PDB file of C-alpha atoms in Angstrom:
ATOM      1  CA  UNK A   1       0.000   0.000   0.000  1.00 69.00           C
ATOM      2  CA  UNK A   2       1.813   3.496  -1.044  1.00 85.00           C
ATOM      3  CA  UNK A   3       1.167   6.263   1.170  1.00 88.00           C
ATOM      4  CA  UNK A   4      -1.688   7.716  -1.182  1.00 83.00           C
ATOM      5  CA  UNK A   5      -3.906   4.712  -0.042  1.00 81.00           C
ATOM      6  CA  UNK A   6      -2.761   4.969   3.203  1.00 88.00           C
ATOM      7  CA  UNK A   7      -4.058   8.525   3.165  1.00 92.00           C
ATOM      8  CA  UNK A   8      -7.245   7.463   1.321  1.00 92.00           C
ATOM      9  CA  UNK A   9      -7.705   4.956   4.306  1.00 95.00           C
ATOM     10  CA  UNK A  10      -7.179   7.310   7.063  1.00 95.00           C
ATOM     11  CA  UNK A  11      -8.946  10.416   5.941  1.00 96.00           C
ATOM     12  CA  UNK A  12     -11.880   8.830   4.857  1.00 96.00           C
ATOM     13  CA  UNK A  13     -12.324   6.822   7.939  1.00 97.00           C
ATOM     14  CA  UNK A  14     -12.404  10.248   9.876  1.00 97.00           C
ATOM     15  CA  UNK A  15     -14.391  12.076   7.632  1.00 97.00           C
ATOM     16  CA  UNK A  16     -16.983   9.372   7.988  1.00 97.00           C
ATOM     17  CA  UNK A  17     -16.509   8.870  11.943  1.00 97.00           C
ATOM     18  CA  UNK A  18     -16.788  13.206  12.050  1.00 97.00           C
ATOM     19  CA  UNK A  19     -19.645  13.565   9.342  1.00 96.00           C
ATOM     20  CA  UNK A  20     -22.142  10.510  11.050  1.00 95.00           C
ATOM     21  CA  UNK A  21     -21.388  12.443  14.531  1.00 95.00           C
ATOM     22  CA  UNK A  22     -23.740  14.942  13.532  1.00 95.00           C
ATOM     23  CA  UNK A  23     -27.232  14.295  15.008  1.00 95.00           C
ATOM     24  CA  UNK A  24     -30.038  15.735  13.997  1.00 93.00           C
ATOM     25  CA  UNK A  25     -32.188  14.543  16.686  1.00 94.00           C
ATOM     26  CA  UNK A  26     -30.077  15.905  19.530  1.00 94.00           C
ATOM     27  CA  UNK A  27     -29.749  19.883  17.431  1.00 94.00           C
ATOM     28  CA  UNK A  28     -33.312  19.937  16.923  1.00 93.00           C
ATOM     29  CA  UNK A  29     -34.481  18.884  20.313  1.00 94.00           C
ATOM     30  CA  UNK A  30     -32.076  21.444  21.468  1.00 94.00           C
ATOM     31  CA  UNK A  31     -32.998  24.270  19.561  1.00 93.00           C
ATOM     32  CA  UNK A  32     -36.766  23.504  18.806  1.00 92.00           C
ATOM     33  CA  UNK A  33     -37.642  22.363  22.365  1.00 93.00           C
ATOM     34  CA  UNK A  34     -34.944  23.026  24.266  1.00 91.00           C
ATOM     35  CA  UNK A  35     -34.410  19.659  25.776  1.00 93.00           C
ATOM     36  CA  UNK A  36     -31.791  16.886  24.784  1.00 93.00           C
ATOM     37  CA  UNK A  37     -33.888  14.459  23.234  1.00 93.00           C
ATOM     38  CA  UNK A  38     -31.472  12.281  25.234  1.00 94.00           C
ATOM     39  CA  UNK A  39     -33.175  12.946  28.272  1.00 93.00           C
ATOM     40  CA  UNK A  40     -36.324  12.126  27.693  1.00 92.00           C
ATOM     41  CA  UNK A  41     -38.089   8.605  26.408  1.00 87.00           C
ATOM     42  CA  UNK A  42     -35.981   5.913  25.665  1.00 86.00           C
ATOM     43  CA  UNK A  43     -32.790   8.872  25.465  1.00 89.00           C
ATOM     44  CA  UNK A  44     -31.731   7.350  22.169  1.00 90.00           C
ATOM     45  CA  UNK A  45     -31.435  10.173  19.762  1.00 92.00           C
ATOM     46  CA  UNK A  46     -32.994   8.726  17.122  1.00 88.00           C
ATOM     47  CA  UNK A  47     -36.205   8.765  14.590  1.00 89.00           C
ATOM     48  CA  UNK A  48     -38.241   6.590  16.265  1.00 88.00           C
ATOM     49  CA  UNK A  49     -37.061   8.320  19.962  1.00 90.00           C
ATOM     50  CA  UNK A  50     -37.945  11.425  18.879  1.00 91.00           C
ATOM     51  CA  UNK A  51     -41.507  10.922  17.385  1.00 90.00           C
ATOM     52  CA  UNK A  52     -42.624   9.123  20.445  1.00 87.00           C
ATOM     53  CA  UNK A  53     -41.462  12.296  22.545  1.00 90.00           C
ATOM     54  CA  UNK A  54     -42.496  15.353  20.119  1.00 89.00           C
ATOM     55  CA  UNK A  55     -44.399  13.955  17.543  1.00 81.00           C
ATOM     56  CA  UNK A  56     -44.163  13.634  13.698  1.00 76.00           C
ATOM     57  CA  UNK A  57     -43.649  17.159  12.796  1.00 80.00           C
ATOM     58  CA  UNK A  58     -39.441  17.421  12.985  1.00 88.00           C
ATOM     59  CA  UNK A  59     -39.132  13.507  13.289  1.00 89.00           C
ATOM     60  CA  UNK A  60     -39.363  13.122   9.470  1.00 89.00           C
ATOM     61  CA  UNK A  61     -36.355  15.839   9.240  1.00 92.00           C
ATOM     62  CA  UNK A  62     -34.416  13.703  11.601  1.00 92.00           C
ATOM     63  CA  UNK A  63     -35.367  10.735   9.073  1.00 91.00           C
ATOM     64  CA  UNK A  64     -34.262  12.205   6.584  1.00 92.00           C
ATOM     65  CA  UNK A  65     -31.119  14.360   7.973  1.00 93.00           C
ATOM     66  CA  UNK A  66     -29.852  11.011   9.398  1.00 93.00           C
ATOM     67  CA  UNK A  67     -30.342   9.064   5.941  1.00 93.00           C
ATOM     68  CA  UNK A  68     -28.512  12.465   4.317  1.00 93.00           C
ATOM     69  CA  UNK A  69     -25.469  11.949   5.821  1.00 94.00           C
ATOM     70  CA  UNK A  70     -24.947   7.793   5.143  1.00 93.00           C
ATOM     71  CA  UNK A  71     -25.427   8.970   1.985  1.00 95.00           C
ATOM     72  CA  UNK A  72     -23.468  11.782   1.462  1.00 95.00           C
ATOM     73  CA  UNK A  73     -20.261   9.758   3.182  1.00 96.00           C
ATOM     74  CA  UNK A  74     -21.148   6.830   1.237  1.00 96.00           C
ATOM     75  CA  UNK A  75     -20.979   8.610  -2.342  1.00 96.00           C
ATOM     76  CA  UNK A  76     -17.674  10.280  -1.317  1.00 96.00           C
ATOM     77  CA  UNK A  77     -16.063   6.946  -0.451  1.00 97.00           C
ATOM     78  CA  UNK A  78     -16.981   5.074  -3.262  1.00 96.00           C
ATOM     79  CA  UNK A  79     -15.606   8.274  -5.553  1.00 95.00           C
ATOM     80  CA  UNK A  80     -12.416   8.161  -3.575  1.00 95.00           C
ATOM     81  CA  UNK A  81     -12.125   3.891  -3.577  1.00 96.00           C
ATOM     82  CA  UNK A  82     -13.984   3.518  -7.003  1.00 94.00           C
ATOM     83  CA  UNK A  83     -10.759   3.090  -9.016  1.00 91.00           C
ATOM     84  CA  UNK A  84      -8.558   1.675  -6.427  1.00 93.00           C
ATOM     85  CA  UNK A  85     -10.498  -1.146  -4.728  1.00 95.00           C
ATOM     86  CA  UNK A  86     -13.646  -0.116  -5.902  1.00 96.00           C
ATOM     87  CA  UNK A  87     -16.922   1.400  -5.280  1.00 97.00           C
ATOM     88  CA  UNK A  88     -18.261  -1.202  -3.065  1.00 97.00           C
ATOM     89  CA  UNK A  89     -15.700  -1.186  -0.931  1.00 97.00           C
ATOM     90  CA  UNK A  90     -15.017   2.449  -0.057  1.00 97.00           C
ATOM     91  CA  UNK A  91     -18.486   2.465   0.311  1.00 97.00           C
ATOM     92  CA  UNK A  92     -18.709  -0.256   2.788  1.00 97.00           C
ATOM     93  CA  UNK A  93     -15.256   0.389   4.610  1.00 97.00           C
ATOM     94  CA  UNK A  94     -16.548   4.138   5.493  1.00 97.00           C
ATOM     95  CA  UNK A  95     -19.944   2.672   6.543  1.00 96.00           C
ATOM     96  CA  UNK A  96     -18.113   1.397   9.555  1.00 97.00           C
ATOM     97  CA  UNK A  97     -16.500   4.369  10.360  1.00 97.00           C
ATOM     98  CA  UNK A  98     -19.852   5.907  10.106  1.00 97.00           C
ATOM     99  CA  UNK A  99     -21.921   3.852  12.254  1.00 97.00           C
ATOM    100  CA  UNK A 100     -19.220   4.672  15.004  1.00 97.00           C
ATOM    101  CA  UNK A 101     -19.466   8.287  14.582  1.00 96.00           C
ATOM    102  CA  UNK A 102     -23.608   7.979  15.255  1.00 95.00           C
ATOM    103  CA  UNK A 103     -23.306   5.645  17.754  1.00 95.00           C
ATOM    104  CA  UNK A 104     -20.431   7.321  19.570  1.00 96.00           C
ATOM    105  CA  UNK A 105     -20.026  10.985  18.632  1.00 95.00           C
ATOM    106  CA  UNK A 106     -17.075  13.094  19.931  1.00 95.00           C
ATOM    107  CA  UNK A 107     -19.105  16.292  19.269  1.00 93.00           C
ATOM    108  CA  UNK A 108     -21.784  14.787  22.088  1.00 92.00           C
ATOM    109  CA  UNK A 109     -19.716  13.212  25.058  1.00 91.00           C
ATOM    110  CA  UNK A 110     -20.070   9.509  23.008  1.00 93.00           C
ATOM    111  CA  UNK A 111     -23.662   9.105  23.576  1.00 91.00           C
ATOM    112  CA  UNK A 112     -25.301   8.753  20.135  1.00 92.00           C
ATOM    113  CA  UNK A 113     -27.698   6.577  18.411  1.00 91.00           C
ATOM    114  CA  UNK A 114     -28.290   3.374  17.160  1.00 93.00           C
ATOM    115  CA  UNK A 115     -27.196   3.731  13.739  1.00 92.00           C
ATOM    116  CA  UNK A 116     -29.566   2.072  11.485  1.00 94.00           C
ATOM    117  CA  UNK A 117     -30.331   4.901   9.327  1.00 93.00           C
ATOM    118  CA  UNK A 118     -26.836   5.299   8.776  1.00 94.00           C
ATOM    119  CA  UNK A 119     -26.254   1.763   8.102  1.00 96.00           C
ATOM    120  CA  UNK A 120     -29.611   1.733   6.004  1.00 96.00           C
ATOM    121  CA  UNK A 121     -28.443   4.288   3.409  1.00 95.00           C
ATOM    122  CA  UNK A 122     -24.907   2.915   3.342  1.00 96.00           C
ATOM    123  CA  UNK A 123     -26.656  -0.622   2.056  1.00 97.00           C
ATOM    124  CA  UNK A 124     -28.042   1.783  -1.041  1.00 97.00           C
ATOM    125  CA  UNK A 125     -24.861   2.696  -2.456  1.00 97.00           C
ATOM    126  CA  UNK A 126     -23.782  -0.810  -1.877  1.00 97.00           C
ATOM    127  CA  UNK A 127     -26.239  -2.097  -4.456  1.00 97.00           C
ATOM    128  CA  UNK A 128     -29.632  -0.579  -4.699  1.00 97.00           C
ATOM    129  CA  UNK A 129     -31.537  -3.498  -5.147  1.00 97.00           C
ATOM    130  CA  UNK A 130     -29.902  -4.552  -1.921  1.00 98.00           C
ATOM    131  CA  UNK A 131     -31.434  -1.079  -0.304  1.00 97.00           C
ATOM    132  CA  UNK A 132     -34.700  -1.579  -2.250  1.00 98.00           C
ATOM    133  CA  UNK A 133     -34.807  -5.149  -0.163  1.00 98.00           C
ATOM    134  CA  UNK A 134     -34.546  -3.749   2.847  1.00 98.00           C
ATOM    135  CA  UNK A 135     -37.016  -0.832   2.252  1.00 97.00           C
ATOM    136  CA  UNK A 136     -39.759  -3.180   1.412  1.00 97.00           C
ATOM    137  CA  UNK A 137     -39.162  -5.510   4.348  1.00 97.00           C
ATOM    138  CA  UNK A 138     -38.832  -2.700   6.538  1.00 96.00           C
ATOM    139  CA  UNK A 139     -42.172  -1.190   5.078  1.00 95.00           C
ATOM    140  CA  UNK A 140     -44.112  -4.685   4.916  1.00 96.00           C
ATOM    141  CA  UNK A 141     -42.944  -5.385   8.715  1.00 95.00           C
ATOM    142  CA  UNK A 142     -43.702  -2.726   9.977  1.00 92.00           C
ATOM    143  CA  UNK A 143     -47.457  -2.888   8.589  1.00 92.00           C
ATOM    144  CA  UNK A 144     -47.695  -6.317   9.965  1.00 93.00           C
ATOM    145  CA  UNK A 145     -46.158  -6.226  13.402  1.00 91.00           C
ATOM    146  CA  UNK A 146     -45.781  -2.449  13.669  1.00 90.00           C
ATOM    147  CA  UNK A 147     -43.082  -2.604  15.645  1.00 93.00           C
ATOM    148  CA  UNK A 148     -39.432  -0.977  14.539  1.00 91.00           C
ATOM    149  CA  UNK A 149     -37.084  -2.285  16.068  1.00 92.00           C
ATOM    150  CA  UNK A 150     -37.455  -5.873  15.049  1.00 95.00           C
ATOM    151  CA  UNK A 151     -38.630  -3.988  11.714  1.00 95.00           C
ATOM    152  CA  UNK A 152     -35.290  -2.132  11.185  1.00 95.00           C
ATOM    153  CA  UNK A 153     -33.131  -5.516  12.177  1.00 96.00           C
ATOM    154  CA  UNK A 154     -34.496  -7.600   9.910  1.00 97.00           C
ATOM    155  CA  UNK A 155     -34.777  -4.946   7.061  1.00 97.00           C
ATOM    156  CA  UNK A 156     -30.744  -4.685   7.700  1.00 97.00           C
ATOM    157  CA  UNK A 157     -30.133  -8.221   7.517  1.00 97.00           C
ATOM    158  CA  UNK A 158     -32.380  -8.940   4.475  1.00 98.00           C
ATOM    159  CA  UNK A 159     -30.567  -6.202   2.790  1.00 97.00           C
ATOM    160  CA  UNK A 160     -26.865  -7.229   3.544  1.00 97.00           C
ATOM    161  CA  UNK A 161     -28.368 -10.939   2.214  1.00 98.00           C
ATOM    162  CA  UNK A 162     -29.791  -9.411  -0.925  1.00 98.00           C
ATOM    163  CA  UNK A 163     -26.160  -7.372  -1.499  1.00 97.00           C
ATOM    164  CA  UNK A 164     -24.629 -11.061  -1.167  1.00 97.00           C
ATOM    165  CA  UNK A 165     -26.419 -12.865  -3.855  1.00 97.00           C
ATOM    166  CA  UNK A 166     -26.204 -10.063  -6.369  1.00 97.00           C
ATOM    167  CA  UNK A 167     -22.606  -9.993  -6.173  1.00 95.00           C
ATOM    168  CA  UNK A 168     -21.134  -7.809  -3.563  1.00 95.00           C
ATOM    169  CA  UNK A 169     -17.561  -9.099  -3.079  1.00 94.00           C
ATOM    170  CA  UNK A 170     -16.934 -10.705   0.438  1.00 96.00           C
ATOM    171  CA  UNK A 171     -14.838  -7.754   2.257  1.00 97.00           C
ATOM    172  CA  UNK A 172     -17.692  -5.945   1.394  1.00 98.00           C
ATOM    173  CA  UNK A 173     -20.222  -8.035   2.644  1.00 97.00           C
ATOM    174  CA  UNK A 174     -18.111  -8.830   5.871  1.00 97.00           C
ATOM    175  CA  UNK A 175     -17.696  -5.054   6.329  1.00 97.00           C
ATOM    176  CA  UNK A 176     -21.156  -4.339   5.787  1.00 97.00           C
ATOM    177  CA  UNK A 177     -22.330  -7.410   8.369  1.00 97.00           C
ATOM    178  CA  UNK A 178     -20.125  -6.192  11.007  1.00 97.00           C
ATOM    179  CA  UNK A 179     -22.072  -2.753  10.536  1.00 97.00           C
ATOM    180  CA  UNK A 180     -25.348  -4.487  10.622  1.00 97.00           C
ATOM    181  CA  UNK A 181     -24.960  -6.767  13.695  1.00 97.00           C
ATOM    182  CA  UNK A 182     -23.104  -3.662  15.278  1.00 97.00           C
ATOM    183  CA  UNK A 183     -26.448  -2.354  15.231  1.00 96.00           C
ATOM    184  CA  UNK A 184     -28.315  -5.140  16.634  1.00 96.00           C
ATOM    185  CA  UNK A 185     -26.372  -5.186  19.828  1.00 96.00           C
ATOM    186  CA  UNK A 186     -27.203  -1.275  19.806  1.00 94.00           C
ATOM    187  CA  UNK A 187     -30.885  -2.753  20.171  1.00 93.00           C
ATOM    188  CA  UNK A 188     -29.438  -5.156  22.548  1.00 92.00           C
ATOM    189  CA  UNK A 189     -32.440  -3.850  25.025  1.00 91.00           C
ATOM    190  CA  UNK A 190     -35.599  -3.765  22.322  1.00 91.00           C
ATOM    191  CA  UNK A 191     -34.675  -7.865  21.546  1.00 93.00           C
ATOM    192  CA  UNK A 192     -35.423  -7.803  25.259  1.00 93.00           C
ATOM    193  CA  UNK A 193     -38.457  -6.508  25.586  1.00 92.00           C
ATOM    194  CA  UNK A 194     -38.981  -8.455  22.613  1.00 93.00           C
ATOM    195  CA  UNK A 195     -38.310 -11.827  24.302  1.00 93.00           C
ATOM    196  CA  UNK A 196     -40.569 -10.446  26.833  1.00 92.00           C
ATOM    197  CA  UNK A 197     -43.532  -9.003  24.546  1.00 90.00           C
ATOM    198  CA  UNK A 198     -43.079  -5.758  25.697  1.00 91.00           C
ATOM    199  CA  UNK A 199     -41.779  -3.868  23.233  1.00 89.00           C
ATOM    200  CA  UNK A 200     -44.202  -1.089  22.269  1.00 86.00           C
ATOM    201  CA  UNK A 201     -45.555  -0.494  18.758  1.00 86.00           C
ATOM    202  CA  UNK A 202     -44.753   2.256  16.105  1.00 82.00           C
ATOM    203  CA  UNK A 203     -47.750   4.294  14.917  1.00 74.00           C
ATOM    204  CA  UNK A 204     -46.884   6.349  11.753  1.00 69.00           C
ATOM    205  CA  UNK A 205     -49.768   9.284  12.657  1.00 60.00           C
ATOM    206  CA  UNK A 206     -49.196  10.253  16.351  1.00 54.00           C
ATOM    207  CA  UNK A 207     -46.514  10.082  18.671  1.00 52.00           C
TER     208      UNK A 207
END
């Protein structure tokens, strides 16, 4: 490896870990309701977190702010990687990276999400039949059991399995699973209250 792909390596593992440190649902909580969203509920700051506490209205932005930024550090690693060792792979190397920064931001003492999001829209520039997988498993679980944790798991999973059998090479895919099950022990408590039936349900409408 000559120093320029050490470089590559190294700067886009920080630019990842420094752009997914951003979180949306921690700056709006703070300057719409003047709370940390941390605080309150469940105190992850995350989509589903923040609807249950303040409703629908800013949770979508969060949604969609949090998907923003897997894909804006996804596109810029598979530029940088695309003609070294290739899209799929810069993609998938920064998605780790990535996940870290949400889950353990600098910018917010280490106390950050869960990361699925992040992980989510990292699986689209992977392959996006691989992302289109997961969206409709995540949409048609969610309709059945309505509930989003075991929702966004399984949508991560079938995703990553999808990105397998359509070709994604196996660094890739053992990047990419390392992301996903990262994840899953993030929800280490819902599969709890899972095991237990207790896990409450997601309504798309109220809070």
């Amino acid at each position: 490896m000559n120093i320029t792909a050490f470089m590559a390596f190294i700067l886009t593992a920080a630019a990842a870990y420094l752009i997914s440190g951003i979180n949306p649902a921690i700056i709006l909580s703070k300057a719409i309701y003047h709370t940390d969203i941390r605080t309150k509920g469940s105190g992850n700051p995350g989509f589903t977190n923040f609807k249950r506490v303040f409703g629908g209205k800013n949770a979508w932005l969060v949604f969609f702010s949090d998907i923003l930024k897997g894909a804006v550090v996804s596109a810029a690693a598979g530029f940088v990687f695309r003609g070294t060792y290739g899209w799929q792979f810069g993609v998938a190397y920064a998605g780790i990276f990535a996940i870290l920064g949400h889950a353990y931001p600098a910018f917010y003492g280490f106390r950050g999400g869960k990361g699925f999001l992040v992980c989510f829209s990292e699986l689209w520039f992977i392959d996006w039949r691989a992302g289109a997988v997961a969206a409709i498993t995540l949409v048609l679980l969610l309709l059945i059991v309505k509930i989003m944790s075991l929702s966004t798991m399984s949508a991560l999973f079938a995703g990553g399995a999808a990105a397998a059998i359509l070709g994604a090479g196996f660094a890739v895919c053992i990047m990419y699973f390392a992301g996903a099950v990262f994840v899953a022990v993030r929800h280490r408590e819902n599969i709890k209250r899972l095991i237990k039936g207790t896990e409450p349900v997601f309504v798309f409408g109220k809070k």
